[in-house]
Amino acid sequence: MDSQQGLQLPPDFFYHRLPNGLEMIGQYMPSLRSVTFGFQLDAAVIHEPEDKSGLAHLFEYMLFQGTKEKDARTLNEAFESLGARKGTSTSLETTQVWAQIVNTKLDATLDLFHEVLLMPTFPRDELEQMRNIILQEIRRRDDEPMSRIFDLARLHFYAGSALGRPIYGTAEGVRALQQEDLVAFWQERYRPNNALLSIAGNFDWEQVVAKIERLFSDWQGAASPSPEQHPRPSNTVVLEHQEGKQEHLGLMVPFPNYTHPDYYAAQIIGEALGGNMASRLFVEVREKRGLVYSVSAGLSSNKAIGSLRIYAGTTPEQGHECLAVILNELRRLREEGLTEDELERARVQLKSEHIMRSEGSGARMSANARSWWYERRLRTPHEVKEAIDAVTAEQVMRVLQEFSPLQPLTVAAIGPLSSEELVGDLLPFS
């Protein structure tokens, strides 16, 4: 069943849907000799049972640890013999299982993915080894405030939803997970009706469709719909006391997400605010005042809500002044918007980054998967460039009026400062 009829797809882009619900999208890139493909599924952190913290992350480690036909070593040797790069990545809302190969090895690699996705065994002997690796990751995360600061911020920003859960899970949760939990998660979430295959590179689309139909037509079952997330951000200051010579700050405020019509204007704002060495925060907080060793800003997004995130690493002695300068820059941004010079620099920077990313099959596979998953459309690199070029100062101001960079604001901090020492009277709600 080819569902491409009636779709307005750009040249060299393709779509197909199997009767079992598995969707396929592709972008043909004839100048390459490689192919990257990924299966994206509703099988991520928000789909974990509440008492199974860390299940989705452990699952991604266990998926390649053996199938009904191959143990872990044999499976890895099979991938290596093809020269394939493979992996999994779990986010809050989706998981992607992917591979990158020379295009002549595509069929053989898809055969292996058929085994991995439809016949995993989650062997108990490998489970203990993978569990120990994740516990080490959790310890490393807990020892690195820079890595943990946005876990703390997200927990409060996404209040009332599962989006605030730590991706790695908790040590207590990971220790309690068993093989039966992995099997149950696979049986519930790894189903064709919530799966998307995205492929980009040098391939023959008709041959890929025929291959996928042969391998995956018998994949049956339906996953339950993803639980709706309704986070309720509010003005919040949350501190985690930790003695030391560093104070880590993480700020989050609601902002346009992927599907918002002003998303590219929001990207421009994030870039101009803290995306590069000419950005406002870098110049005002670091260059002029020397208040930080690191400062940055950028966007994060999911289906329910987007956010503008700011990170600053400073010393306890400068923490209060650092926060004051950041808040002042957010006020100035809200009131004045961006200058034409800032707007143009941000446009150039974003377009350069986008062009460099769009030259690889891996980046295009992921970008197409995200676009189809959230927007049910496929954007060409040229469309994205045009959207960035079309952002105006007036549009930026419209975004800043609809999404104030100061309201509702989550401020998270890890370090030795108390709320009074860090915030004082800087915020009316602290």
Short mmCIF file of C-alpha atoms in Angstrom, two decimals:
data_model
loop_
_atom_site.label_atom_id
_atom_site.label_comp_id
_atom_site.label_asym_id
_atom_site.label_seq_id
_atom_site.Cartn_x
_atom_site.Cartn_y
_atom_site.Cartn_z
CA MET A 1 0.00 0.00 0.00
CA ASP A 2 1.83 3.11 -1.20
CA SER A 3 0.48 6.25 0.42
CA GLN A 4 2.59 8.70 -1.54
CA GLN A 5 -0.28 9.60 -3.86
CA GLY A 6 -1.79 12.92 -2.90
CA LEU A 7 1.19 14.01 -0.79
CA GLN A 8 3.00 17.16 -1.84
CA LEU A 9 6.59 15.93 -1.46
CA PRO A 10 9.69 17.83 -2.64
CA PRO A 11 11.84 16.22 -5.37
CA ASP A 12 13.98 13.31 -4.11
CA PHE A 13 11.74 12.84 -1.04
CA PHE A 14 9.56 9.75 -0.61
CA TYR A 15 6.83 8.33 1.62
CA HIS A 16 5.29 4.87 2.01
CA ARG A 17 3.09 3.22 4.61
CA LEU A 18 2.79 -0.51 5.16
CA PRO A 19 -0.61 -2.07 5.96
CA ASN A 20 0.59 -2.80 9.51
CA GLY A 21 1.09 0.93 10.15
CA LEU A 22 4.86 1.19 9.73
CA GLU A 23 5.66 4.46 7.96
CA MET A 24 8.67 5.09 5.74
CA ILE A 25 10.21 8.38 4.60
CA GLY A 26 13.29 8.84 2.46
CA GLN A 27 15.58 11.49 1.02
CA TYR A 28 17.68 10.53 -1.98
CA MET A 29 21.17 12.11 -1.91
CA PRO A 30 22.92 10.90 -5.10
CA SER A 31 26.25 12.59 -4.37
CA LEU A 32 26.84 10.28 -1.39
CA ARG A 33 27.97 6.69 -1.21
CA SER A 34 26.59 6.19 2.27
CA VAL A 35 23.13 5.58 3.70
CA THR A 36 21.81 6.32 7.17
CA PHE A 37 18.53 4.89 8.36
CA GLY A 38 16.76 4.95 11.69
CA PHE A 39 13.64 3.44 13.20
CA GLN A 40 11.94 6.02 15.43
CA LEU A 41 9.43 4.83 18.01
CA ASP A 42 7.16 5.99 20.82
CA ALA A 43 9.31 4.12 23.34
CA ALA A 44 11.06 6.65 25.52
CA VAL A 45 11.22 8.15 29.00
CA ILE A 46 7.58 9.30 29.14
CA HIS A 47 6.48 5.73 28.35
CA GLU A 48 8.19 4.17 31.37
CA PRO A 49 5.91 2.94 34.16
CA GLU A 50 6.25 5.36 37.07
CA ASP A 51 8.06 2.79 39.20
CA LYS A 52 10.53 1.80 36.43
CA SER A 53 12.85 4.80 36.34
CA GLY A 54 15.66 4.30 33.80
CA LEU A 55 13.91 1.52 31.87
CA ALA A 56 14.03 3.24 28.46
CA HIS A 57 17.74 4.01 28.76
CA LEU A 58 18.61 0.48 29.92
CA PHE A 59 16.48 -0.87 27.08
CA GLU A 60 18.53 0.96 24.45
CA TYR A 61 21.70 -0.66 25.81
CA MET A 62 20.10 -4.11 25.88
CA LEU A 63 18.57 -4.05 22.41
CA PHE A 64 21.85 -4.97 20.70
CA GLN A 65 22.88 -7.59 23.29
CA GLY A 66 21.48 -10.59 21.46
CA THR A 67 18.68 -11.99 19.33
CA LYS A 68 17.07 -15.40 18.95
CA GLU A 69 19.64 -16.18 16.25
CA LYS A 70 22.79 -14.42 17.53
CA ASP A 71 24.39 -13.75 20.89
CA ALA A 72 25.86 -10.32 21.63
CA ARG A 73 29.33 -11.10 20.28
CA THR A 74 28.06 -12.70 17.07
CA LEU A 75 25.64 -9.83 16.49
CA ASN A 76 28.33 -7.18 16.96
CA GLU A 77 30.71 -9.09 14.69
CA ALA A 78 28.00 -9.20 12.02
CA PHE A 79 27.63 -5.42 12.14
CA GLU A 80 31.40 -4.92 12.14
CA SER A 81 31.82 -7.19 9.12
CA LEU A 82 29.56 -4.77 7.22
CA GLY A 83 31.48 -1.72 8.40
CA ALA A 84 28.27 -0.43 9.96
CA ARG A 85 28.03 2.27 12.58
CA LYS A 86 24.99 1.61 14.74
CA GLY A 87 23.39 2.90 17.87
CA THR A 88 20.34 3.95 19.78
CA SER A 89 19.35 7.27 21.28
CA THR A 90 16.58 7.76 23.81
CA SER A 91 15.02 11.14 24.46
CA LEU A 92 12.07 12.16 26.60
CA GLU A 93 9.50 11.37 23.88
CA THR A 94 11.07 9.11 21.25
CA THR A 95 13.77 6.52 20.73
CA GLN A 96 15.74 6.07 17.54
CA VAL A 97 17.57 2.89 16.54
CA TRP A 98 19.91 3.72 13.66
CA ALA A 99 22.75 2.60 11.42
CA GLN A 100 25.07 4.22 8.89
CA ILE A 101 26.65 2.12 6.17
CA VAL A 102 28.12 2.14 2.68
CA ASN A 103 25.10 1.94 0.38
CA THR A 104 26.07 -1.49 -0.99
CA LYS A 105 25.64 -2.95 2.52
CA LEU A 106 22.12 -1.63 3.07
CA ASP A 107 20.22 -4.87 2.48
CA ALA A 108 22.45 -6.90 4.81
CA THR A 109 22.21 -4.27 7.54
CA LEU A 110 18.42 -4.20 7.29
CA ASP A 111 18.43 -7.98 7.75
CA LEU A 112 20.25 -7.50 11.05
CA PHE A 113 17.82 -4.79 12.15
CA HIS A 114 14.96 -7.18 11.51
CA GLU A 115 16.51 -9.48 14.09
CA VAL A 116 17.28 -6.70 16.56
CA LEU A 117 13.82 -5.13 16.49
CA LEU A 118 11.66 -8.24 16.19
CA MET A 119 13.72 -10.95 17.94
CA PRO A 120 15.64 -9.44 20.89
CA THR A 121 16.33 -11.70 23.86
CA PHE A 122 17.64 -9.30 26.57
CA PRO A 123 19.94 -11.99 28.05
CA ARG A 124 20.31 -11.92 31.83
CA ASP A 125 24.12 -12.24 31.77
CA GLU A 126 24.39 -9.11 29.58
CA LEU A 127 21.81 -7.30 31.70
CA GLU A 128 24.09 -7.12 34.74
CA GLN A 129 26.94 -5.73 32.66
CA MET A 130 24.74 -3.05 31.04
CA ARG A 131 23.18 -2.22 34.41
CA ASN A 132 26.64 -1.55 35.85
CA ILE A 133 27.50 0.73 32.91
CA ILE A 134 24.39 2.82 33.48
CA LEU A 135 25.01 3.01 37.23
CA GLN A 136 28.47 4.39 36.39
CA GLU A 137 26.82 6.94 34.08
CA ILE A 138 24.48 7.99 36.88
CA ARG A 139 27.38 8.37 39.32
CA ARG A 140 29.28 10.44 36.77
CA ARG A 141 26.20 12.59 36.18
CA ASP A 142 25.73 13.09 39.91
CA ASP A 143 29.38 14.12 40.24
CA GLU A 144 29.12 16.72 37.44
CA PRO A 145 26.82 19.64 38.31
CA MET A 146 27.19 21.01 34.76
CA SER A 147 25.57 17.80 33.46
CA ARG A 148 22.95 17.71 36.20
CA ILE A 149 21.80 21.32 36.30
CA PHE A 150 19.14 20.92 33.62
CA ASP A 151 17.87 17.68 35.16
CA LEU A 152 17.11 19.86 38.18
CA ALA A 153 15.62 22.66 36.07
CA ARG A 154 13.51 20.26 33.95
CA LEU A 155 12.05 18.58 37.03
CA HIS A 156 10.40 21.87 38.03
CA PHE A 157 9.85 23.41 34.59
CA TYR A 158 7.88 20.33 33.46
CA ALA A 159 5.94 20.04 36.73
CA GLY A 160 2.82 17.94 36.37
CA SER A 161 4.21 15.76 33.57
CA ALA A 162 6.65 12.92 32.90
CA LEU A 163 8.93 15.24 30.90
CA GLY A 164 10.86 16.13 34.04
CA ARG A 165 12.14 12.59 34.56
CA PRO A 166 15.91 12.01 34.34
CA ILE A 167 16.78 10.21 31.10
CA TYR A 168 19.31 7.92 32.81
CA GLY A 169 16.83 7.18 35.57
CA THR A 170 17.79 6.80 39.22
CA ALA A 171 20.28 4.38 40.73
CA GLU A 172 17.52 2.82 42.83
CA GLY A 173 15.28 2.38 39.80
CA VAL A 174 18.00 0.90 37.58
CA ARG A 175 19.06 -1.60 40.27
CA ALA A 176 15.48 -2.88 40.49
CA LEU A 177 14.94 -3.46 36.75
CA GLN A 178 14.70 -7.07 35.57
CA GLN A 179 14.63 -8.92 32.26
CA GLU A 180 10.83 -9.18 32.52
CA ASP A 181 10.58 -5.38 32.53
CA LEU A 182 12.55 -5.17 29.28
CA VAL A 183 10.41 -7.82 27.61
CA ALA A 184 7.20 -6.10 28.72
CA PHE A 185 8.42 -2.70 27.44
CA TRP A 186 9.35 -4.26 24.08
CA GLN A 187 6.01 -6.03 23.76
CA GLU A 188 4.10 -2.85 24.60
CA ARG A 189 6.06 -0.13 22.78
CA TYR A 190 7.92 -1.76 19.85
CA ARG A 191 4.98 -2.04 17.50
CA PRO A 192 4.62 -0.98 13.84
CA ASN A 193 1.75 1.45 14.37
CA ASN A 194 4.03 3.82 16.31
CA ALA A 195 7.19 3.32 14.25
CA LEU A 196 8.76 5.43 11.50
CA LEU A 197 11.66 4.40 9.27
CA SER A 198 13.65 7.39 8.02
CA ILE A 199 16.38 6.87 5.44
CA ALA A 200 18.72 9.32 3.72
CA GLY A 201 21.60 8.87 1.31
CA ASN A 202 22.21 7.00 -1.92
CA PHE A 203 19.60 4.27 -2.35
CA ASP A 204 16.92 2.95 -4.68
CA TRP A 205 13.57 3.79 -3.05
CA GLU A 206 11.58 1.05 -4.74
CA GLN A 207 14.13 -1.54 -3.67
CA VAL A 208 14.10 -0.23 -0.11
CA VAL A 209 10.29 -0.40 0.03
CA ALA A 210 10.31 -3.95 -1.32
CA LYS A 211 12.96 -4.99 1.20
CA ILE A 212 11.13 -3.46 4.17
CA GLU A 213 7.86 -5.08 3.09
CA ARG A 214 9.56 -8.49 2.93
CA LEU A 215 11.18 -8.05 6.35
CA PHE A 216 8.54 -6.21 8.35
CA SER A 217 5.10 -6.97 6.86
CA ASP A 218 4.57 -9.68 9.50
CA TRP A 219 5.35 -7.25 12.33
CA GLN A 220 2.02 -6.93 14.06
CA GLY A 221 0.37 -5.42 17.13
CA ALA A 222 -0.50 -1.92 18.23
CA ALA A 223 1.09 0.20 20.92
CA SER A 224 -1.14 2.31 23.08
CA PRO A 225 -1.10 6.05 22.29
CA SER A 226 1.58 8.12 23.95
CA PRO A 227 0.38 9.66 27.19
CA GLU A 228 -0.46 13.32 26.74
CA GLN A 229 1.87 15.64 28.63
CA HIS A 230 0.56 18.83 30.20
CA PRO A 231 3.45 20.53 31.99
CA ARG A 232 2.66 23.57 34.11
CA PRO A 233 5.74 25.82 34.30
CA SER A 234 5.63 28.40 37.04
CA ASN A 235 7.92 31.03 38.52
CA THR A 236 10.33 28.88 40.51
CA VAL A 237 13.73 29.09 42.17
CA VAL A 238 15.18 25.70 43.09
CA LEU A 239 18.58 25.22 44.73
CA GLU A 240 20.72 22.16 45.36
CA HIS A 241 23.36 22.90 47.96
CA GLN A 242 26.83 21.70 47.10
CA GLU A 243 30.00 23.02 48.67
CA GLY A 244 32.74 24.08 46.28
CA LYS A 245 34.13 26.91 44.23
CA GLN A 246 31.56 26.83 41.45
CA GLU A 247 27.96 27.96 41.10
CA HIS A 248 26.02 26.45 38.19
CA LEU A 249 22.90 28.23 36.94
CA GLY A 250 20.21 26.85 34.64
CA LEU A 251 17.28 29.00 33.50
CA MET A 252 14.25 27.81 31.52
CA VAL A 253 11.26 29.71 30.15
CA PRO A 254 8.49 28.59 27.73
CA PHE A 255 9.26 29.32 24.07
CA PRO A 256 7.97 28.20 20.63
CA ASN A 257 8.40 24.49 19.93
CA TYR A 258 9.04 22.64 16.63
CA THR A 259 5.50 23.02 15.36
CA HIS A 260 4.99 26.68 16.24
CA PRO A 261 4.84 29.00 13.18
CA ASP A 262 7.44 31.26 14.80
CA TYR A 263 9.93 28.47 15.55
CA TYR A 264 12.66 29.88 13.31
CA ALA A 265 12.25 33.32 14.83
CA ALA A 266 12.70 31.66 18.22
CA GLN A 267 15.87 30.00 16.96
CA ILE A 268 17.16 33.39 15.84
CA ILE A 269 16.48 34.79 19.32
CA GLY A 270 18.31 31.91 21.00
CA GLU A 271 21.29 32.27 18.69
CA ALA A 272 21.54 36.04 19.20
CA LEU A 273 21.12 35.71 22.95
CA GLY A 274 23.69 33.01 23.65
CA GLY A 275 24.53 30.82 20.68
CA ASN A 276 27.99 32.11 19.77
CA MET A 277 30.92 34.27 20.87
CA ALA A 278 29.27 37.44 19.51
CA SER A 279 26.01 36.81 21.36
CA ARG A 280 24.63 39.15 23.99
CA LEU A 281 25.24 36.92 26.98
CA PHE A 282 28.78 36.05 25.93
CA VAL A 283 29.66 39.72 25.42
CA GLU A 284 27.85 41.16 28.46
CA VAL A 285 28.44 38.43 31.03
CA ARG A 286 31.82 37.05 30.03
CA GLU A 287 33.75 39.54 27.92
CA LYS A 288 32.75 42.82 29.57
CA ARG A 289 32.48 41.65 33.19
CA GLY A 290 34.36 38.35 33.40
CA LEU A 291 31.58 36.82 35.49
CA VAL A 292 31.55 33.31 33.97
CA TYR A 293 33.81 30.67 32.54
CA SER A 294 30.90 29.44 30.41
CA VAL A 295 27.59 30.90 29.28
CA SER A 296 25.19 29.83 26.54
CA ALA A 297 21.58 29.86 25.42
CA GLY A 298 19.51 27.70 23.10
CA LEU A 299 16.17 26.06 22.46
CA SER A 300 14.82 22.69 23.44
CA SER A 301 11.52 21.34 22.22
CA ASN A 302 9.01 18.55 22.51
CA LYS A 303 5.43 17.97 21.44
CA ALA A 304 3.84 19.72 24.39
CA ILE A 305 6.06 22.74 24.91
CA GLY A 306 9.28 24.41 23.85
CA SER A 307 11.77 26.22 26.06
CA LEU A 308 14.55 28.75 25.98
CA ARG A 309 17.42 27.47 28.14
CA ILE A 310 20.34 29.46 29.55
CA TYR A 311 23.39 28.02 31.29
CA ALA A 312 26.01 29.93 33.24
CA GLY A 313 28.98 28.59 35.17
CA THR A 314 30.40 31.09 37.64
CA THR A 315 31.94 31.40 41.11
CA PRO A 316 29.97 31.81 44.36
CA GLU A 317 31.43 35.29 44.79
CA GLN A 318 30.05 36.38 41.40
CA GLY A 319 26.84 34.32 41.35
CA HIS A 320 24.46 37.11 42.36
CA GLU A 321 25.91 39.63 39.90
CA CYS A 322 25.97 37.01 37.13
CA LEU A 323 22.26 36.26 37.60
CA ALA A 324 21.49 39.97 37.76
CA VAL A 325 23.21 40.64 34.42
CA ILE A 326 21.46 37.70 32.75
CA LEU A 327 18.06 38.86 33.98
CA ASN A 328 18.81 42.39 32.83
CA GLU A 329 19.68 41.09 29.35
CA LEU A 330 16.39 39.18 29.26
CA ARG A 331 14.51 42.37 30.18
CA ARG A 332 16.35 44.30 27.50
CA LEU A 333 15.59 41.57 24.98
CA ARG A 334 11.88 41.61 25.86
CA GLU A 335 11.67 45.39 25.59
CA GLU A 336 13.94 46.07 22.60
CA GLY A 337 14.05 42.86 20.57
CA LEU A 338 17.09 42.44 18.30
CA THR A 339 18.95 44.97 16.22
CA GLU A 340 19.16 44.42 12.48
CA ASP A 341 22.87 43.64 12.89
CA GLU A 342 22.15 40.98 15.53
CA LEU A 343 19.39 39.57 13.36
CA GLU A 344 21.66 39.25 10.33
CA ARG A 345 24.53 37.69 12.29
CA ALA A 346 22.16 35.13 13.78
CA ARG A 347 20.71 34.35 10.34
CA VAL A 348 24.18 33.75 8.89
CA GLN A 349 25.23 31.57 11.82
CA LEU A 350 22.08 29.43 11.73
CA LYS A 351 22.24 29.00 7.96
CA SER A 352 25.91 28.00 8.12
CA GLU A 353 25.20 25.41 10.81
CA HIS A 354 22.22 24.11 8.87
CA ILE A 355 24.15 23.83 5.59
CA MET A 356 26.99 21.95 7.26
CA ARG A 357 24.55 19.55 8.94
CA SER A 358 22.54 19.02 5.75
CA GLU A 359 25.55 17.66 3.87
CA GLY A 360 25.52 14.39 5.82
CA SER A 361 23.04 11.53 5.53
CA GLY A 362 22.87 11.11 9.32
CA ALA A 363 21.76 14.67 9.98
CA ARG A 364 19.21 14.56 7.17
CA MET A 365 17.78 11.25 8.38
CA SER A 366 17.24 12.68 11.87
CA ALA A 367 15.92 16.05 10.65
CA ASN A 368 13.41 14.37 8.35
CA ALA A 369 12.29 11.99 11.08
CA ARG A 370 11.71 14.87 13.49
CA SER A 371 9.86 16.94 10.89
CA TRP A 372 7.54 14.10 9.89
CA TRP A 373 7.01 12.92 13.47
CA TYR A 374 5.92 16.31 14.77
CA GLU A 375 4.66 18.16 11.68
CA ARG A 376 3.71 15.47 9.14
CA ARG A 377 5.80 17.22 6.52
CA LEU A 378 9.28 17.05 5.01
CA ARG A 379 11.33 20.23 4.74
CA THR A 380 14.18 20.61 2.25
CA PRO A 381 17.37 22.38 3.37
CA HIS A 382 16.41 25.18 0.96
CA GLU A 383 13.03 25.61 2.70
CA VAL A 384 14.75 25.91 6.06
CA LYS A 385 17.19 28.48 4.66
CA GLU A 386 14.27 30.50 3.29
CA ALA A 387 12.45 30.31 6.63
CA ILE A 388 15.53 31.62 8.44
CA ASP A 389 15.99 34.42 5.90
CA ALA A 390 12.33 35.40 6.27
CA VAL A 391 12.57 36.17 10.00
CA THR A 392 12.06 39.88 10.62
CA ALA A 393 12.63 42.16 13.61
CA GLU A 394 8.85 42.55 13.86
CA GLN A 395 8.38 38.79 14.04
CA VAL A 396 11.02 38.59 16.78
CA MET A 397 9.15 41.20 18.81
CA ARG A 398 5.90 39.30 18.30
CA VAL A 399 7.51 36.17 19.74
CA LEU A 400 8.90 38.09 22.71
CA GLN A 401 5.46 39.57 23.42
CA GLU A 402 3.78 36.17 23.26
CA PHE A 403 6.60 34.32 25.07
CA SER A 404 8.18 36.59 27.64
CA PRO A 405 11.77 35.50 28.39
CA LEU A 406 11.06 36.27 32.05
CA GLN A 407 7.65 34.70 32.65
CA PRO A 408 7.14 32.01 33.88
CA LEU A 409 10.82 31.56 34.73
CA THR A 410 12.48 28.53 36.30
CA VAL A 411 15.86 29.28 37.91
CA ALA A 412 17.88 26.27 39.07
CA ALA A 413 21.24 26.45 40.81
CA ILE A 414 23.79 23.96 42.13
CA GLY A 415 26.45 25.34 44.42
CA PRO A 416 27.13 26.75 47.87
CA LEU A 417 24.91 29.85 47.66
CA SER A 418 21.61 30.17 49.51
CA SER A 419 18.54 31.59 47.79
CA GLU A 420 19.06 34.92 49.54
CA GLU A 421 22.73 35.05 48.48
CA LEU A 422 22.07 34.11 44.87
CA VAL A 423 18.74 35.71 44.12
CA GLY A 424 18.08 38.24 46.85
CA ASP A 425 15.54 40.73 45.54
CA LEU A 426 16.28 40.12 41.83
CA LEU A 427 13.01 38.26 41.29
CA PRO A 428 9.61 39.21 42.73
CA PHE A 429 8.68 35.57 43.31
CA SER A 430 11.85 34.31 45.01
#
